[in-house]
Amino acid sequence: MHKIKPAQTISSAAIGRALDQLRTVVKQRGLKSSAVRETVAEVALRRPGHFSVDDLVSDLRSSGVIDAHPATVYRVLPLLVEAGLLQLTLISTGDGARYERAFEREHHDHLVCTSCGKVVEFCFEAIELLQRDICERFGFELTGHIHELLGVCKECRTTDAVT
Amino acid sequence: MHKIKPAQTISSAAIGRALDQLRTVVKQRGLKSSAVRETVAEVALRRPGHFSVDDLVSDLRSSGVIDAHPATVYRVLPLLVEAGLLQLTLISTGDGARYERAFEREHHDHLVCTSCGKVVEFCFEAIELLQRDICERFGFELTGHIHELLGVCKECRTTDAVT
DNA sequence: GTCATCTTGCGAACTGTTCGCAATTCCGTC
DNA sequence: GACGGAATTGCGAACAGTTCGCAAGATGAC
């Protein structure tokens, strides 16, 4: 098991590869390319960490390049997920979806502090193997998983103790 | 690892124990007892499987005992979770919360067929141990987790193949 | 029985997300 | 380069689950 290193700023070359991948999916699905979609993809890929749809809409607005309507972003995001650029995660926030870059990053799960909201990413081969094992035993073909550990971090525990 | 046996119909004695447990929590929190709350608890405990808030409201209505307002049920449920009678679960449905009985049942996780919605419950000691291990390494105190495997069941795979 | 407090019902409000539609953009074809 | 069918976008309304505020009702300590 190891801690995931924080998501690096993505290189322009990687953005290019990601957009190529997106175009492939777009073509496969008989869709048309669009500047808006690619801008959304690029801005989303450049954003570090976990972000909400609203965060992304703000980023797009402040980028000055396009001023995409939230509905448009909502329509684009599933496609970016399908194309493997983004990943839907962090369900437990309870206030809407969170996305993060998936393109050219290793898969990982999340450990969330329920007190301060801190998120630690971790990767644990053994659990992934066990998951596949479980699925097989029940005749399922594993397509994804939600795995989020909830806890209280050290800082919050000591702070609370004082309070 | 083993498959969980389907939730048995809960016995009246167990309901009694559950209500006692609820009363303890209620007292601890300086709240007052209430017939409505206990009826909600009882109907929820008797309901097999996973249910939505709406399901529970319908059950309460058709029970003829009380006709609780949804807002009331929304207010009662967190308390029942805190008292250990219910567990919030099945986040991935995307259409609202799901609950299930937790009182006098073994802990388990879920394997969900993304095609037909079938849910298999499983219990895997090893994963639970690994989770605790991960938390410790990061200095977290584990308080809960969301763990849901998404896949396609055998029946759906063969059906889709034909289609 | 009284009184403070908790609980409930009710409807309005809120939030994240989706929908329908008209205007626009894309792109293969002429 | 213009044309035309199809995909995309912006917009606001609609939607669903959930929460909130308030007034009326229930509870329990004294």
XYZ file of C-alpha atoms (C1' of nucleotides) in Angstrom:
386
model
C 0.000 0.000 0.000
C 1.239 3.463 -0.587
C 0.122 6.981 -0.383
C -0.562 8.580 -3.721
C 1.557 11.558 -4.536
C -0.474 14.719 -4.963
C -1.757 15.172 -8.485
C 0.875 16.974 -10.510
C -0.044 19.824 -12.758
C -0.738 18.113 -16.022
C 1.618 18.798 -18.927
C 0.445 20.312 -22.181
C 1.537 17.171 -23.950
C -0.687 15.109 -21.684
C -3.569 17.461 -22.366
C -2.993 16.806 -26.047
C -3.109 13.058 -25.534
C -6.231 13.397 -23.420
C -7.979 15.429 -26.081
C -6.993 12.866 -28.695
C -8.522 10.186 -26.540
C -11.651 12.263 -26.181
C -11.861 12.765 -29.935
C -11.621 9.040 -30.456
C -14.575 8.430 -28.172
C -16.497 11.257 -29.771
C -15.925 9.794 -33.208
C -16.805 6.273 -32.034
C -20.105 7.553 -30.742
C -20.915 9.392 -33.961
C -20.794 12.751 -32.215
C -19.294 15.951 -33.465
C -16.298 17.698 -32.065
C -16.868 20.993 -30.357
C -14.686 23.754 -29.033
C -16.768 24.110 -25.893
C -16.417 20.463 -24.998
C -12.684 20.508 -25.471
C -12.291 23.649 -23.419
C -14.297 22.090 -20.612
C -12.075 19.029 -20.860
C -8.895 21.061 -20.767
C -9.905 23.253 -17.849
C -11.120 20.211 -15.921
C -7.870 18.360 -16.551
C -5.798 21.301 -15.407
C -7.714 21.663 -12.184
C -5.902 19.928 -9.351
C -7.722 17.872 -6.753
C -11.404 17.200 -6.440
C -13.883 19.656 -7.834
C -17.601 20.111 -8.038
C -19.526 20.989 -11.175
C -19.889 24.470 -9.796
C -16.148 24.817 -9.278
C -15.616 23.883 -12.869
C -18.206 26.329 -14.139
C -16.485 29.090 -12.154
C -13.104 28.095 -13.522
C -14.451 28.214 -17.033
C -15.950 31.615 -16.460
C -12.811 33.059 -14.921
C -10.685 31.529 -17.655
C -12.293 34.064 -19.937
C -12.224 31.605 -22.814
C -15.811 30.440 -22.646
C -18.720 31.045 -20.325
C -20.345 27.654 -20.403
C -23.799 27.142 -18.981
C -23.989 24.678 -16.090
C -26.349 22.492 -18.097
C -23.706 22.214 -20.763
C -21.085 21.196 -18.248
C -23.475 18.629 -16.830
C -23.856 17.249 -20.330
C -20.145 17.194 -21.087
C -18.890 15.593 -17.894
C -20.295 12.083 -18.404
C -18.572 11.987 -21.753
C -15.263 12.973 -20.209
C -15.712 10.208 -17.689
C -16.500 7.732 -20.427
C -13.406 8.840 -22.288
C -11.322 8.174 -19.197
C -10.294 11.794 -18.654
C -12.156 12.223 -15.400
C -13.453 10.084 -12.644
C -16.505 10.590 -10.474
C -15.577 10.335 -6.832
C -16.237 11.460 -3.298
C -19.834 10.625 -2.979
C -20.014 11.148 0.746
C -19.871 14.920 0.652
C -23.624 14.853 0.261
C -23.655 18.110 -1.630
C -23.332 16.985 -5.176
C -20.890 15.147 -7.382
C -17.144 15.554 -7.266
C -14.795 14.838 -10.126
C -11.066 14.514 -10.434
C -8.636 13.797 -13.187
C -8.281 10.131 -14.069
C -6.213 10.487 -17.226
C -2.647 9.289 -16.719
C -3.042 8.936 -12.974
C -2.991 5.764 -10.949
C -6.245 4.492 -9.564
C -6.831 5.227 -5.910
C -9.425 5.390 -3.188
C -10.152 8.022 -0.574
C -9.898 8.438 3.133
C -11.999 11.371 4.300
C -11.910 13.168 7.626
C -15.534 13.676 8.597
C -14.549 16.522 10.873
C -12.387 18.813 8.743
C -13.003 17.379 5.294
C -9.383 16.518 4.640
C -8.974 13.907 1.913
C -6.109 11.437 1.702
C -5.710 9.319 -1.387
C -4.370 5.839 -1.119
C -3.780 2.892 -3.351
C -4.023 -0.601 -2.022
C -3.419 -3.417 -4.475
C -4.605 -6.086 -2.068
C -8.061 -4.613 -1.722
C -8.468 -4.325 -5.446
C -7.603 -7.984 -5.799
C -10.060 -8.988 -3.109
C -12.767 -6.977 -4.811
C -12.223 -8.812 -8.059
C -12.271 -12.048 -6.169
C -15.595 -11.287 -4.530
C -17.160 -10.347 -7.827
C -16.035 -13.535 -9.451
C -17.509 -15.653 -6.713
C -20.900 -14.098 -7.268
C -20.649 -14.274 -11.046
C -20.362 -10.506 -11.444
C -18.113 -8.727 -13.866
C -16.575 -5.868 -11.907
C -16.979 -2.538 -13.670
C -16.225 -0.117 -10.894
C -16.455 0.539 -7.234
C -17.094 3.138 -4.622
C -14.734 2.853 -1.736
C -14.417 5.609 0.743
C -13.147 5.345 4.270
C -14.595 7.783 6.756
C -12.717 8.707 9.857
C -11.328 11.465 12.017
C -7.786 12.639 11.398
C -5.181 13.045 14.086
C -5.364 16.842 14.114
C -9.123 16.846 14.589
C -8.929 14.281 17.356
C -6.464 16.306 19.387
C -8.306 19.556 18.713
C -11.598 18.047 19.790
C -10.005 16.672 22.907
C -9.005 20.196 23.943
C -12.384 21.671 23.142
C -15.653 -14.335 2.929
C -19.230 -15.410 2.899
C -22.507 -14.405 1.481
C -24.846 -12.876 3.970
C -28.057 -14.713 4.524
C -31.079 -12.673 3.547
C -32.320 -10.511 6.356
C -34.754 -12.496 8.467
C -38.014 -11.058 9.568
C -37.139 -9.506 12.862
C -38.677 -10.969 15.992
C -40.902 -8.996 18.308
C -38.383 -9.562 21.064
C -35.682 -8.011 18.929
C -37.932 -5.054 18.197
C -38.276 -4.631 21.921
C -34.532 -4.643 22.390
C -34.115 -2.180 19.554
C -36.645 0.199 21.043
C -34.895 -0.038 24.394
C -31.663 0.886 22.699
C -33.386 3.782 21.000
C -34.815 4.971 24.311
C -31.361 4.924 25.824
C -30.010 7.159 23.103
C -33.027 9.421 23.341
C -32.518 9.790 27.064
C -28.777 10.352 26.675
C -29.460 13.166 24.289
C -31.992 14.798 26.569
C -34.823 14.202 24.102
C -38.324 13.104 24.862
C -39.869 9.824 23.922
C -42.535 9.862 21.272
C -44.990 7.355 19.878
C -44.411 8.540 16.324
C -40.681 7.992 16.527
C -41.078 4.519 17.934
C -43.613 3.569 15.297
C -41.278 4.768 12.570
C -38.520 2.708 14.171
C -40.656 -0.391 14.379
C -41.979 -0.207 10.827
C -38.465 0.474 9.517
C -37.053 -2.473 11.429
C -39.731 -4.799 10.137
C -39.139 -3.814 6.543
C -36.863 -6.327 4.847
C -34.104 -5.232 2.490
C -33.147 -1.767 1.422
C -35.706 0.985 1.422
C -35.977 4.622 0.540
C -37.484 7.303 2.720
C -40.483 7.254 0.429
C -40.916 3.496 0.839
C -40.957 3.960 4.557
C -43.483 6.781 4.417
C -45.759 4.571 2.302
C -45.353 1.684 4.708
C -46.262 3.921 7.596
C -49.327 5.197 5.794
C -50.514 1.741 4.785
C -49.868 0.440 8.267
C -52.801 2.546 9.342
C -51.153 3.279 12.662
C -49.744 6.689 11.872
C -49.571 8.890 8.799
C -46.202 10.498 9.344
C -45.154 13.444 7.273
C -42.018 12.887 5.180
C -40.263 15.726 7.001
C -40.838 13.885 10.244
C -39.391 10.705 8.861
C -36.402 12.640 7.591
C -35.944 13.954 11.100
C -36.311 10.584 12.782
C -34.036 8.527 10.556
C -30.695 10.049 11.582
C -31.552 9.279 15.176
C -32.330 5.672 14.334
C -28.976 5.460 12.592
C -27.234 6.959 15.574
C -28.970 4.466 17.835
C -27.684 1.641 15.669
C -31.105 0.477 14.488
C -30.582 1.406 10.860
C -27.718 1.942 8.516
C -27.475 4.330 5.613
C -26.407 2.435 2.588
C -26.486 2.065 -1.202
C -25.356 5.465 -2.269
C -24.896 4.629 -5.913
C -28.579 4.512 -6.796
C -28.381 8.231 -7.364
C -32.010 8.754 -6.469
C -31.862 9.403 -2.802
C -30.808 7.655 0.342
C -31.400 4.008 1.126
C -31.582 2.510 4.565
C -31.581 -0.990 5.936
C -31.762 -2.587 9.294
C -28.467 -2.676 11.167
C -29.740 -3.826 14.555
C -28.676 -7.400 15.333
C -27.376 -7.997 11.845
C -23.795 -8.595 10.806
C -22.020 -5.810 9.033
C -21.757 -6.220 5.282
C -21.034 -4.447 2.036
C -22.855 -4.478 -1.274
C -22.302 -5.718 -4.766
C -24.686 -4.030 -7.172
C -25.572 -5.014 -10.726
C -25.556 -1.802 -12.716
C -27.788 -3.380 -15.316
C -30.686 -4.908 -13.376
C -30.129 -3.352 -9.952
C -29.726 -6.659 -8.177
C -27.940 -6.307 -4.846
C -25.807 -8.998 -3.245
C -24.607 -8.547 0.276
C -21.265 -9.879 1.317
C -19.054 -9.830 4.338
C -15.316 -9.928 3.969
C -13.294 -9.833 7.158
C -10.003 -9.316 5.343
C -11.109 -6.093 3.706
C -12.329 -4.698 6.982
C -8.960 -5.419 8.521
C -7.132 -3.757 5.668
C -9.345 -0.707 6.004
C -8.476 -0.350 9.644
C -4.833 -0.820 8.769
C -4.932 1.947 6.156
C -6.600 4.339 8.550
C -4.017 3.700 11.216
C -1.173 4.393 8.848
C -2.598 7.798 8.090
C -3.436 8.554 11.685
C -7.167 8.381 11.138
C -9.665 6.853 13.486
C -12.001 4.834 11.291
C -15.644 5.663 11.914
C -17.305 4.205 8.875
C -16.962 3.428 5.242
C -18.739 3.342 1.953
C -17.866 0.281 -0.021
C -19.900 -0.698 -2.976
C -18.802 -2.881 -5.840
C -20.415 -2.170 -9.177
C -20.640 -4.823 -11.817
C -22.830 -6.762 -14.190
C -24.354 -9.995 -12.997
C -24.224 -13.255 -14.913
C -27.862 -13.099 -15.992
C -27.487 -9.622 -17.433
C -24.310 -10.539 -19.264
C -25.933 -13.488 -21.036
C -29.109 -11.551 -21.750
C -27.162 -8.662 -23.220
C -25.151 -11.049 -25.331
C -28.362 -12.320 -26.939
C -29.801 -8.861 -27.469
C -51.819 20.962 36.753
C -48.234 24.013 35.004
C -44.576 25.185 32.169
C -40.632 24.687 29.485
C -39.188 21.931 25.958
C -39.373 18.563 22.451
C -41.936 16.798 18.543
C -44.883 16.948 14.585
C -47.367 18.506 10.425
C -47.396 21.568 6.918
C -45.903 24.045 3.157
C -42.372 26.787 1.366
C -37.669 26.971 0.192
C -33.334 25.114 -1.314
C -29.924 22.514 -4.113
C -28.070 19.730 -7.451
C -29.430 18.014 -11.703
C -32.220 17.256 -15.895
C -35.289 18.600 -19.627
C -37.346 20.942 -23.714
C -36.753 24.015 -27.037
C -34.903 27.385 -30.125
C -30.594 29.156 -31.848
C -26.068 27.955 -33.187
C -22.223 25.181 -34.707
C -20.255 21.401 -37.106
C -19.090 18.815 -41.129
C -19.930 15.836 -45.196
C -21.537 16.808 -49.668
C -22.508 19.290 -53.647
C -17.807 28.199 -50.610
C -22.748 27.301 -49.814
C -26.237 23.850 -48.297
C -28.586 20.836 -45.197
C -29.092 17.386 -41.680
C -27.462 16.396 -37.195
C -25.124 17.472 -32.913
C -24.307 21.138 -29.510
C -25.308 24.983 -26.671
C -27.708 28.422 -23.771
C -31.556 29.368 -21.354
C -35.073 28.940 -18.139
C -38.365 25.905 -16.328
C -39.042 21.665 -14.122
C -37.853 18.037 -11.016
C -36.597 15.200 -6.837
C -34.830 14.664 -2.589
C -34.136 17.050 1.407
C -34.257 20.821 4.787
C -36.305 24.736 7.150
C -39.449 27.789 9.854
C -43.274 28.119 12.184
C -47.418 27.142 14.767
C -49.886 23.503 17.121
C -49.613 19.379 19.869
C -47.295 15.973 23.016
C -44.194 14.977 26.930
C -42.374 14.936 31.434
C -40.163 17.265 35.571
C -41.735 19.800 39.200
